[in-house]
Structure formats: structure tokens, C-alpha cells
Short mmCIF file of C-alpha atoms and ligand atoms in Angstrom, two decimals:
data_model
loop_
_atom_site.label_atom_id
_atom_site.label_comp_id
_atom_site.label_asym_id
_atom_site.label_seq_id
_atom_site.Cartn_x
_atom_site.Cartn_y
_atom_site.Cartn_z
CA MET A 1 16.29 -106.34 74.29
CA GLU A 2 13.21 -105.84 76.47
CA PHE A 3 10.04 -105.55 74.36
CA ARG A 4 7.92 -104.12 77.16
CA PRO A 5 8.24 -100.68 78.75
CA THR A 6 9.95 -100.61 82.15
CA VAL A 7 8.26 -99.26 85.30
CA ALA A 8 9.98 -95.89 84.76
CA GLU A 9 8.76 -95.84 81.17
CA GLU A 10 5.21 -96.57 82.35
CA LEU A 11 5.43 -93.60 84.76
CA PHE A 12 6.62 -91.51 81.83
CA ARG A 13 3.60 -92.78 79.87
CA ARG A 14 1.25 -91.43 82.56
CA GLU A 15 3.01 -88.07 82.42
CA VAL A 16 2.37 -87.94 78.65
CA GLN A 17 -1.29 -88.94 79.10
CA SER A 18 -1.96 -86.25 81.72
CA TRP A 19 -0.26 -83.54 79.69
CA LEU A 20 -2.22 -84.41 76.54
CA GLN A 21 -5.48 -84.55 78.48
CA ALA A 22 -4.83 -81.12 80.00
CA THR A 23 -3.52 -79.46 76.82
CA LEU A 24 -5.47 -80.77 73.81
CA PRO A 25 -7.84 -78.04 72.59
CA ALA A 26 -11.33 -78.17 74.15
CA GLY A 27 -13.60 -80.33 71.96
CA TRP A 28 -10.66 -82.02 70.26
CA CYS A 29 -11.51 -85.53 71.48
CA ASP A 30 -15.28 -85.42 70.85
CA GLY A 31 -14.72 -83.95 67.36
CA THR A 32 -16.45 -80.60 68.08
CA PHE A 33 -13.23 -78.59 67.75
CA PRO A 34 -13.31 -77.17 64.18
CA ARG A 35 -10.60 -78.96 62.20
CA PRO A 36 -8.46 -76.75 59.87
CA LYS A 37 -9.93 -76.91 56.35
CA THR A 38 -7.37 -75.54 53.87
CA ALA A 39 -3.77 -76.70 53.54
CA ALA A 40 -2.56 -73.28 54.76
CA ASP A 41 -4.80 -73.49 57.86
CA ARG A 42 -3.56 -76.99 58.56
CA VAL A 43 0.08 -75.92 58.45
CA ALA A 44 -0.62 -72.87 60.65
CA PHE A 45 -2.42 -75.07 63.17
CA ALA A 46 0.38 -77.69 63.14
CA ARG A 47 2.99 -74.94 63.73
CA SER A 48 1.17 -73.52 66.73
CA TRP A 49 0.46 -76.98 68.18
CA TYR A 50 4.13 -77.91 67.75
CA GLY A 51 5.02 -74.75 69.68
CA LYS A 52 2.75 -75.97 72.50
CA LEU A 53 4.51 -79.33 72.51
CA TRP A 54 7.81 -77.51 72.87
CA GLU A 55 6.57 -75.31 75.72
CA GLY A 56 5.38 -78.46 77.50
CA GLY A 57 8.79 -80.14 77.00
CA TRP A 58 7.51 -82.70 74.46
CA ALA A 59 9.48 -81.66 71.36
CA GLY A 60 12.95 -83.01 70.52
CA LEU A 61 12.58 -85.77 73.09
CA SER A 62 15.76 -87.60 72.09
CA TRP A 63 17.77 -84.48 71.09
CA PRO A 64 20.61 -83.18 73.29
CA ARG A 65 19.53 -80.77 76.05
CA GLU A 66 21.97 -78.08 74.92
CA TYR A 67 19.92 -77.60 71.73
CA GLY A 68 16.52 -77.57 73.45
CA GLY A 69 15.90 -81.35 73.52
CA ARG A 70 15.32 -83.62 76.53
CA ASP A 71 18.00 -86.26 76.00
CA LEU A 72 15.47 -89.05 76.51
CA SER A 73 15.91 -92.55 75.10
CA ASN A 74 14.34 -93.73 71.85
CA ARG A 75 12.24 -96.10 73.96
CA GLU A 76 10.71 -93.14 75.81
CA HIS A 77 10.16 -91.46 72.46
CA LEU A 78 8.22 -94.51 71.29
CA VAL A 79 6.11 -94.52 74.47
CA PHE A 80 5.32 -90.87 73.73
CA SER A 81 4.26 -91.76 70.15
CA GLU A 82 2.03 -94.59 71.43
CA GLU A 83 0.18 -92.22 73.76
CA TYR A 84 0.07 -89.40 71.22
CA VAL A 85 -1.72 -91.64 68.72
CA ARG A 86 -3.96 -93.19 71.40
CA ALA A 87 -5.14 -89.67 72.28
CA ALA A 88 -5.73 -88.98 68.54
CA ALA A 89 -3.66 -85.79 69.04
CA PRO A 90 -3.09 -83.50 66.00
CA ASP A 91 -1.29 -84.93 62.97
CA LEU A 92 2.13 -83.28 62.66
CA ILE A 93 3.02 -84.48 59.16
CA ASP A 94 3.02 -80.91 57.71
CA VAL A 95 5.80 -79.85 60.06
CA GLY A 96 7.50 -83.27 60.32
CA VAL A 97 10.54 -82.79 58.04
CA GLY A 98 12.28 -80.46 60.53
CA PRO A 99 12.08 -82.63 63.65
CA GLY A 100 12.20 -85.98 61.79
CA LEU A 101 14.94 -85.41 59.19
CA VAL A 102 16.67 -82.03 59.48
CA GLY A 103 17.25 -82.12 63.25
CA PRO A 104 18.99 -85.54 63.35
CA THR A 105 21.04 -84.64 60.24
CA VAL A 106 22.23 -81.30 61.68
CA ILE A 107 22.98 -82.94 65.05
CA ALA A 108 25.18 -85.50 63.25
CA HIS A 109 26.93 -83.24 60.70
CA GLY A 110 26.24 -79.54 61.41
CA THR A 111 28.68 -77.00 62.84
CA GLU A 112 28.05 -75.64 66.33
CA ALA A 113 26.74 -72.38 64.86
CA GLN A 114 24.33 -74.29 62.57
CA LYS A 115 23.06 -76.40 65.47
CA LYS A 116 22.44 -73.34 67.66
CA ARG A 117 20.58 -71.50 64.90
CA ILE A 118 18.49 -74.32 63.46
CA LEU A 119 17.58 -76.80 66.19
CA PRO A 120 15.76 -74.54 68.70
CA ALA A 121 13.85 -72.85 65.83
CA ILE A 122 12.57 -76.26 64.69
CA LEU A 123 11.55 -77.24 68.21
CA ARG A 124 9.65 -73.99 68.81
CA GLY A 125 7.66 -74.58 65.60
CA ASP A 126 9.08 -71.29 64.24
CA GLU A 127 10.55 -72.83 61.08
CA VAL A 128 8.95 -75.39 58.77
CA TRP A 129 11.28 -77.39 56.51
CA CYS A 130 10.90 -79.37 53.30
CA GLN A 131 13.13 -81.94 51.61
CA GLY A 132 14.49 -81.10 48.13
CA PHE A 133 16.07 -84.39 47.10
CA SER A 134 14.05 -85.96 44.22
CA GLU A 135 14.26 -84.67 40.66
CA PRO A 136 12.47 -85.67 37.45
CA GLY A 137 15.36 -88.05 36.60
CA ALA A 138 16.51 -88.92 40.12
CA GLY A 139 14.31 -90.67 42.69
CA SER A 140 15.40 -94.17 43.67
CA ASP A 141 18.72 -93.39 41.99
CA LEU A 142 19.10 -90.15 43.92
CA ALA A 143 22.80 -89.79 43.14
CA ALA A 144 21.85 -89.19 39.48
CA LEU A 145 20.55 -85.72 40.41
CA GLN A 146 21.41 -82.87 38.04
CA THR A 147 20.65 -79.63 39.94
CA ARG A 148 23.92 -77.72 39.64
CA ALA A 149 25.66 -75.39 42.08
CA VAL A 150 28.65 -73.29 41.07
CA ARG A 151 30.86 -71.36 43.49
CA ASP A 152 30.78 -67.58 43.08
CA GLY A 153 32.57 -65.64 45.83
CA ASP A 154 30.89 -66.34 49.18
CA ALA A 155 27.93 -68.22 47.66
CA LEU A 156 26.92 -71.29 45.66
CA VAL A 157 24.72 -70.37 42.70
CA VAL A 158 22.06 -73.07 42.24
CA THR A 159 20.12 -73.89 39.04
CA GLY A 160 17.85 -76.88 38.44
CA GLN A 161 14.56 -78.52 39.36
CA LYS A 162 13.25 -80.60 42.24
CA VAL A 163 9.98 -82.55 42.26
CA TRP A 164 7.60 -84.21 44.77
CA THR A 165 8.80 -81.65 47.33
CA SER A 166 6.14 -82.07 50.04
CA PHE A 167 5.07 -78.89 51.93
CA ALA A 168 7.44 -76.68 49.86
CA ARG A 169 4.76 -73.98 49.52
CA PHE A 170 4.61 -73.56 53.28
CA ALA A 171 8.25 -74.21 54.14
CA ASP A 172 10.66 -71.55 55.38
CA TRP A 173 13.72 -73.71 54.65
CA CYS A 174 14.65 -76.71 52.52
CA ILE A 175 17.37 -79.35 52.76
CA LEU A 176 18.69 -79.39 49.22
CA VAL A 177 21.15 -81.75 47.54
CA VAL A 178 23.02 -80.34 44.54
CA ARG A 179 25.82 -81.38 42.18
CA THR A 180 28.94 -79.29 42.68
CA ASN A 181 31.34 -81.48 40.67
CA PRO A 182 30.04 -83.16 37.50
CA ASP A 183 33.44 -84.67 36.61
CA VAL A 184 33.64 -87.38 39.30
CA PRO A 185 31.57 -90.59 39.88
CA LYS A 186 27.97 -89.65 40.68
CA HIS A 187 28.01 -90.35 44.45
CA ARG A 188 30.91 -87.92 44.81
CA GLY A 189 30.61 -84.28 43.83
CA LEU A 190 27.31 -83.75 45.69
CA THR A 191 26.77 -81.03 48.31
CA PHE A 192 24.14 -80.80 51.06
CA LEU A 193 22.66 -77.31 51.50
CA MET A 194 20.14 -75.47 53.63
CA LEU A 195 18.08 -73.32 51.29
CA ASP A 196 16.17 -70.30 52.56
CA MET A 197 12.88 -70.58 50.62
CA ARG A 198 12.53 -66.78 50.49
CA LEU A 199 15.64 -66.32 48.31
CA ALA A 200 15.24 -64.81 44.83
CA GLY A 201 15.05 -67.28 41.91
CA ILE A 202 12.78 -69.92 43.52
CA THR A 203 9.45 -70.78 41.85
CA ILE A 204 7.08 -73.33 43.44
CA ARG A 205 4.25 -75.08 41.58
CA PRO A 206 1.81 -77.34 43.45
CA LEU A 207 0.96 -80.86 42.22
CA VAL A 208 -2.38 -82.42 43.23
CA GLU A 209 -2.24 -86.03 44.45
CA MET A 210 -4.93 -88.65 43.87
CA THR A 211 -6.30 -87.95 47.36
CA GLY A 212 -7.26 -84.47 46.05
CA VAL A 213 -4.74 -82.81 48.38
CA ALA A 214 -1.77 -80.83 47.01
CA TRP A 215 1.11 -81.63 49.33
CA PHE A 216 3.55 -82.16 46.51
CA ASN A 217 5.28 -79.38 44.61
CA GLU A 218 7.72 -78.80 41.82
CA VAL A 219 10.50 -76.42 42.84
CA PHE A 220 12.37 -74.53 40.11
CA LEU A 221 15.70 -72.91 40.99
CA GLU A 222 17.23 -70.26 38.78
CA ASP A 223 20.56 -68.73 39.79
CA VAL A 224 19.68 -68.90 43.49
CA ARG A 225 22.58 -67.55 45.58
CA VAL A 226 23.01 -69.73 48.68
CA PRO A 227 25.58 -68.38 51.20
CA LEU A 228 28.47 -70.77 51.92
CA ASP A 229 27.57 -70.95 55.62
CA CYS A 230 24.46 -72.87 54.51
CA VAL A 231 26.57 -75.86 53.40
CA ILE A 232 26.26 -78.80 55.81
CA GLY A 233 29.50 -80.76 55.96
CA GLU A 234 31.96 -80.18 53.12
CA ILE A 235 31.46 -79.19 49.49
CA ASP A 236 31.45 -82.35 47.27
CA ARG A 237 31.04 -84.63 50.34
CA GLY A 238 27.24 -84.49 50.65
CA TRP A 239 26.42 -88.16 49.97
CA GLU A 240 27.36 -89.31 53.47
CA ILE A 241 24.97 -86.70 54.87
CA VAL A 242 22.22 -87.81 52.49
CA ILE A 243 22.57 -91.37 53.89
CA THR A 244 22.08 -90.06 57.44
CA THR A 245 18.91 -88.21 56.40
CA LEU A 246 17.52 -91.21 54.52
CA SER A 247 18.19 -93.63 57.38
CA HIS A 248 16.25 -91.33 59.72
CA GLU A 249 13.50 -90.96 57.13
CA ARG A 250 12.97 -94.72 57.05
CA ALA A 251 13.03 -94.95 60.82
CA SER A 252 11.09 -91.79 61.64
CA VAL A 253 8.08 -92.94 59.69
CA THR A 254 7.74 -96.10 61.77
CA PRO A 255 4.07 -95.71 62.34
CA TYR A 256 2.98 -98.83 64.22
CA PRO A 257 0.87 -96.89 66.77
CA ARG A 258 -1.06 -95.26 63.90
CA ILE A 259 -1.54 -98.56 62.03
CA GLN A 260 -2.66 -100.25 65.24
CA SER A 261 -5.21 -97.50 65.77
CA GLU A 262 -6.45 -97.88 62.15
CA LEU A 263 -6.88 -101.60 62.76
CA HIS A 264 -8.88 -100.90 65.94
CA GLY A 265 -11.11 -98.59 63.89
CA LEU A 266 -11.62 -101.34 61.32
CA VAL A 267 -12.48 -103.91 64.00
CA ALA A 268 -15.05 -101.46 65.43
CA LEU A 269 -16.57 -101.04 61.97
CA LEU A 270 -16.78 -104.81 61.48
CA ARG A 271 -18.32 -105.29 64.93
CA SER A 272 -21.03 -102.77 64.08
CA ARG A 273 -22.15 -104.97 61.15
CA ALA A 274 -23.43 -108.30 62.45
CA ASP A 275 -23.73 -110.03 59.05
CA GLN A 276 -20.17 -109.13 57.99
CA ALA A 277 -18.74 -109.83 61.45
CA ALA A 278 -19.96 -113.44 61.09
CA ASP A 279 -18.26 -113.89 57.70
CA PRO A 280 -15.36 -116.34 58.26
CA ARG A 281 -13.30 -114.92 55.37
CA LEU A 282 -13.34 -111.41 56.82
CA ARG A 283 -12.65 -112.73 60.33
CA GLN A 284 -9.62 -114.70 59.05
CA ARG A 285 -8.18 -111.67 57.28
CA ILE A 286 -8.67 -109.25 60.14
CA ALA A 287 -7.15 -111.75 62.59
CA ALA A 288 -4.12 -112.11 60.28
CA LEU A 289 -3.74 -108.31 60.26
CA GLU A 290 -3.82 -108.26 64.07
CA CYS A 291 -0.90 -110.76 64.09
CA GLU A 292 1.05 -108.62 61.61
CA VAL A 293 0.52 -105.46 63.66
CA GLU A 294 1.85 -107.29 66.73
CA ILE A 295 4.92 -108.41 64.72
CA LEU A 296 5.39 -104.77 63.67
CA ARG A 297 5.09 -103.59 67.30
CA LEU A 298 7.70 -106.09 68.53
CA SER A 299 10.03 -105.38 65.58
CA THR A 300 9.79 -101.64 66.26
CA TRP A 301 10.80 -102.09 69.91
CA ARG A 302 13.63 -104.41 68.84
CA SER A 303 14.93 -101.93 66.24
CA LEU A 304 15.48 -99.29 68.94
CA GLY A 305 18.45 -101.30 70.20
CA THR A 306 20.39 -100.66 66.95
CA THR A 307 19.73 -96.93 67.06
CA GLU A 308 20.80 -96.70 70.73
CA ARG A 309 23.98 -98.65 69.96
CA ASP A 310 25.06 -97.08 66.63
CA GLY A 311 23.62 -93.57 66.97
CA ARG A 312 21.57 -93.95 63.80
CA PRO A 313 19.07 -96.53 62.49
CA GLY A 314 20.67 -99.49 60.70
CA PRO A 315 19.70 -101.17 57.40
CA GLU A 316 17.15 -103.20 59.39
CA GLY A 317 15.04 -100.03 59.13
CA SER A 318 14.28 -101.27 55.60
CA VAL A 319 12.68 -104.43 57.04
CA LEU A 320 10.37 -102.26 59.15
CA LYS A 321 9.56 -99.92 56.28
CA LEU A 322 8.57 -102.88 54.05
CA LEU A 323 6.57 -104.47 56.84
CA TRP A 324 4.47 -101.43 57.74
CA SER A 325 3.95 -99.95 54.28
CA GLU A 326 2.69 -103.18 52.71
CA LEU A 327 0.66 -104.05 55.82
CA GLU A 328 -1.03 -100.66 55.72
CA GLN A 329 -2.09 -101.21 52.10
CA ARG A 330 -3.56 -104.63 52.94
CA LEU A 331 -5.41 -103.08 55.87
CA PHE A 332 -7.04 -100.40 53.73
CA GLU A 333 -7.88 -102.88 50.95
CA LEU A 334 -9.78 -104.95 53.52
CA ALA A 335 -11.31 -101.77 54.93
CA SER A 336 -12.69 -100.78 51.55
CA GLU A 337 -14.31 -104.23 51.17
CA ILE A 338 -15.88 -104.02 54.62
CA ALA A 339 -16.89 -100.36 54.28
CA GLY A 340 -18.71 -100.94 50.96
CA PRO A 341 -19.88 -98.18 48.56
CA ARG A 342 -20.21 -95.44 51.22
CA GLY A 343 -16.62 -96.14 52.19
CA LEU A 344 -15.55 -95.02 48.71
CA LEU A 345 -17.00 -91.52 49.11
CA ASP A 346 -14.73 -88.65 50.10
CA GLU A 347 -15.02 -86.19 52.98
CA HIS A 348 -16.94 -83.68 50.84
CA ASP A 349 -19.86 -86.08 50.38
CA PRO A 350 -22.34 -86.00 53.28
CA ALA A 351 -23.08 -89.72 52.69
CA ALA A 352 -19.39 -90.66 53.17
CA LEU A 353 -18.82 -93.30 55.84
CA GLU A 354 -16.99 -91.89 58.92
CA GLY A 355 -16.25 -88.60 57.15
CA GLY A 356 -14.44 -90.26 54.22
CA ARG A 357 -11.79 -91.73 56.52
CA TRP A 358 -11.57 -95.10 54.74
CA GLN A 359 -11.49 -93.67 51.24
CA TYR A 360 -8.73 -91.21 52.14
CA GLY A 361 -6.73 -93.88 53.98
CA MET A 362 -6.92 -96.30 51.06
CA LEU A 363 -5.68 -93.71 48.56
CA TRP A 364 -2.99 -92.29 50.86
CA SER A 365 -1.66 -95.76 51.73
CA ARG A 366 -0.60 -96.20 48.07
CA ALA A 367 2.12 -93.59 48.71
CA ALA A 368 3.65 -95.58 51.57
CA THR A 369 5.46 -98.04 49.30
CA ILE A 370 7.01 -95.12 47.34
CA TYR A 371 8.19 -92.38 49.73
CA ALA A 372 11.21 -92.92 51.97
CA GLY A 373 12.42 -95.46 49.37
CA THR A 374 10.17 -97.75 47.30
CA SER A 375 9.53 -101.38 48.31
CA GLU A 376 11.89 -102.57 45.57
CA VAL A 377 14.65 -100.32 46.91
CA GLN A 378 14.07 -101.57 50.47
CA ARG A 379 14.34 -105.17 49.23
CA ASN A 380 17.62 -104.31 47.48
CA ILE A 381 18.98 -102.80 50.72
CA ILE A 382 17.95 -105.89 52.71
CA ALA A 383 19.54 -108.21 50.11
CA GLN A 384 22.81 -106.26 50.10
CA ARG A 385 23.29 -104.78 53.55
CA VAL A 386 21.38 -107.20 55.81
CA LEU A 387 21.91 -110.49 53.93
CA GLY A 388 25.32 -109.61 52.43
CA LEU A 389 24.34 -110.55 48.86
CA PRO A 390 26.31 -108.93 46.02
CA ARG A 391 25.02 -105.72 44.38
CA GLY A 392 22.32 -106.42 41.75
C1 FAD B 401 3.84 -89.08 49.31
C2 FAD B 401 5.23 -88.81 48.80
C3 FAD B 401 5.95 -87.76 49.34
C4 FAD B 401 7.22 -87.48 48.84
N1 FAD B 401 7.88 -86.40 49.37
C5 FAD B 401 9.11 -86.10 48.90
C6 FAD B 401 9.81 -84.96 49.41
O1 FAD B 401 9.30 -84.21 50.26
N2 FAD B 401 11.03 -84.68 48.91
C7 FAD B 401 11.64 -85.47 47.96
O2 FAD B 401 12.77 -85.18 47.60
N3 FAD B 401 10.99 -86.55 47.44
C8 FAD B 401 9.74 -86.87 47.88
N4 FAD B 401 9.06 -87.96 47.35
C9 FAD B 401 9.65 -88.67 46.22
C10 FAD B 401 10.15 -90.05 46.54
O3 FAD B 401 11.32 -90.00 47.29
C11 FAD B 401 10.34 -90.76 45.20
O4 FAD B 401 9.07 -90.90 44.59
C12 FAD B 401 10.97 -92.13 45.36
O5 FAD B 401 12.30 -92.00 45.77
C13 FAD B 401 10.92 -92.93 44.04
O6 FAD B 401 11.49 -92.20 43.01
P1 FAD B 401 10.72 -91.98 41.63
O7 FAD B 401 9.33 -91.53 41.93
O8 FAD B 401 11.57 -91.13 40.77
O9 FAD B 401 10.58 -93.43 40.99
P2 FAD B 401 11.72 -94.24 40.24
O10 FAD B 401 12.98 -94.21 41.02
O11 FAD B 401 11.79 -93.78 38.83
O12 FAD B 401 11.13 -95.71 40.29
C14 FAD B 401 10.13 -96.20 39.39
C15 FAD B 401 9.93 -97.68 39.67
O13 FAD B 401 11.15 -98.40 39.42
C16 FAD B 401 11.53 -99.16 40.57
N5 FAD B 401 13.00 -99.15 40.71
C17 FAD B 401 13.81 -98.09 40.64
N6 FAD B 401 15.09 -98.47 40.85
C18 FAD B 401 15.08 -99.80 41.09
C19 FAD B 401 16.08 -100.78 41.37
N7 FAD B 401 17.38 -100.45 41.47
N8 FAD B 401 15.69 -102.07 41.56
C20 FAD B 401 14.37 -102.43 41.46
N9 FAD B 401 13.38 -101.55 41.16
C21 FAD B 401 13.72 -100.25 40.98
C22 FAD B 401 10.90 -98.42 41.74
O14 FAD B 401 10.73 -99.27 42.86
C23 FAD B 401 9.57 -97.95 41.14
O15 FAD B 401 8.62 -99.00 41.21
C24 FAD B 401 7.80 -88.28 47.81
C25 FAD B 401 7.05 -89.35 47.26
C26 FAD B 401 5.78 -89.61 47.74
C27 FAD B 401 5.01 -90.74 47.13
#
């Protein structure tokens, strides 16, 4: 496995750089472009920017051409991500479930008709998706979920509750896992659905996170009639599809370019403070973080080999997820020590250091060891599926 981009990949890198330079909104790089303020504005902006990426040929890079993708390698995709972050281009997290999770799942398990309807709409930024997996009693143990679906003519009638459903308020569609057979072991009897969020019987209630942002939602479902052509795969055979989605979730949030850029920001902050920059304890810790980011970079490049070979990320994705999520928390803990009291103020306070960037990052990084599988769950997966130890 070659850890460095090839000559062709470097040429591709230049193509990405020039396109971003020519297409980013005027004033984006010097911070004069007015950033969207409310959650609704942010989603609207992310949708329209995603549409621009598609028009430029930069959406669905590794998806098949017949569904609007470019059939590029995962290595080229990573080069794109490196340049995207280097250019500080718009954050796409609000619209990320469609391209990151739904697309790869539908490519692997959807019917031809489902692929043709869903994939181009995601790439154009026309449809925003959310992920309705977790429930009040089912998170790490997802197969314990209780939301029921009962067949009635040409529909499944769904009743139950989902929680922590990010972006649900702004989503057009949701990937939903429901129990269709309660009389078999819990991993069987599950069905994977596409839920149109405009259907009757859906109530959404926002939940505010400790960052002050309300990404999360509770989603209540009461006798929601989901047409049978919205089932992905077969009724009662949804668990296999869930595994595909989760393996992409772990891999698609491999954020080493972003963490590297956060570290560069922290180094710049330390450099600007001569007394702290001379402190050997801070220097030791920031140098250790630099080594860890390099390990993450090399491990990310190495992991692409598995995905190319097997068509989906392997259990080694858990090693990466552990590595980056815990590293990110250490980085922001150090940042809050270096930044001092002004670093603890949020974006609404005019005295906040760098617009509240360090405060927000520290709070948000706490989520990283929970979503896409907690650290404990990742360690269980590594013990069982990488090291071959018996189930705990
Ligand atoms: C920012 C964020 C966004 C999210 N977005 C979504 C979303 O869009 N859609 C969605 O469906 N879900 C979403 N989630 C939910 C997320 O998937 C769950 O929080 C996660 O799976 C953990 O489940 P839980 O919160 O129920 O905790 P629990 O599973 O109850 O875990 C509680 C604690 O017990 C530990 N634990 C549990 N089982 C084991 C075990 N077998 N061995 C050792 N320790 C164990 C856990 O590690 C944790 O520390 C999001 C979460 C966050 C933080």
C-alpha cells in the first residue's frame, strides 16, 4: 500500500484546488462572506453549495457513473477531502447523511429503481436525509429497537419513537430501522425502510445539545403508512443492511484532514504567545499530538486498501474511529488550556477568542466518542473481529 499520492493523484489535487479557488463564494476565505446564522439558513446554504459541487463534478466521487458519480478511487476521494479542508470550504455535515450513509447503502442493497430515484437526488443536493436508528432503549445495542411495523395491504404501518435523530427537522427522507417480527431473535425480524418525512403521523421535537445547537431531535411515529416500495432489501432481513450503513458511518467520518487543520490552528495560537510557546510541558504535548495526527494520516491511507479490496470498510475502521475521536478530545483539552479564559467564551460573546472556535470545538469533540459507535463498542469490535477474541 502506497501512503503517498501518485503523480496522477497530485494532478487531480491541482484540479480540486483550482476549482475550489474559482468557485468558493467571494469573501469566503477572508471571512467577509456572511456565514449562515440559524440552523435553517445553514442547511439551506449547505444544500445549495452541495448542488454546486455536483454541477462541478465533485459529488459522489467514488459512486458509479450510471447514478451520477465519477467512479473515482477512494484514494482520489481522500485527496479531494484533504484539499477541501485545506481551503476551509463549507462544512457539509448538515447534508452528510445522504452522501455518506444512504448512498453507499442503496448502492449495495437497493433495487435498480431505488438507485435511479435516490442517488441523483442526493448528489444534486435536492434531498436531505437523516438516520432514524437509535431509540430510547436501543443505542449501542441497536438490535433491541422496538419501533414496530405491521403489514397492511401495500404498506407497512409504523409506530414508535426514535431519538438523537440529527437534522430530522430539515430532512426530506430518513433511513429507518423497524421491527417487523417480534417473535424471532432480535437481530432477525428487522426491516430497513426509507421514510418520507412529509408523511402523516410524524412529529419531530428538537433537543438542544451542550454546544447550544439543536441538531438532535426526537421523532415520534404514529401509524405512519410507508409504501412497500420503500423497503430496502427484504422484510425481516434488515440487519445486514444496517451493518453496511454502520461500517460506512465509521469510515465516512474519518476526519484526519480536519483534525490536522485544528492542530495547525492550535500551533498558530501557541506561536502567538511567546511565554506559553516556551513552556516545555505544552511543547511536549503539542509535539505528541503532531505524531498522533501523522499516525492517523498514515492509518487512513492504509485503510483505503481494505475498502478497495472488499467493497466496504472492514472492522479496522473501528481502530481509526477510536484513534481520531480520542485524539480530537485530547487536542481540544490542550487547546482550552492554551486558550485560557477567553477560549471558554462562546461565539455570542464579543470577547471570545477566535470567534468561540476553541470553546465550540471542545464541547463538540465530546460527541465524537459516542456517535458512530461509542469507544467501548469500538474496542469490543476490535477485540472480537480484529483480534478474534470470544464475544464478551
Ligand atoms: C452527536 C451525535 C449525533 C447522533 N446522531 C444520530 C443520528 O442521526 N441517528 C441515530 O440513530 N443516532 C444518532 N446518535 C446516537 C448514537 O448512535 C448513540 O448515542 C450511540 O449509539 C450510543 O447509544 P446510547 O446513547 O443509547 O448509549 P448506550 O448504548 O446506552 O451506552 C451507554 C454507555 O454504556 C456503554 N456500553 C453500552 N454497551 C456496551 C458494551 N456492550 N460494552 C461496553 N460498554 C457498553 C457505552 O459505551 C456508553 O458509555 C447520535 C449521537 C451523537 C452523540
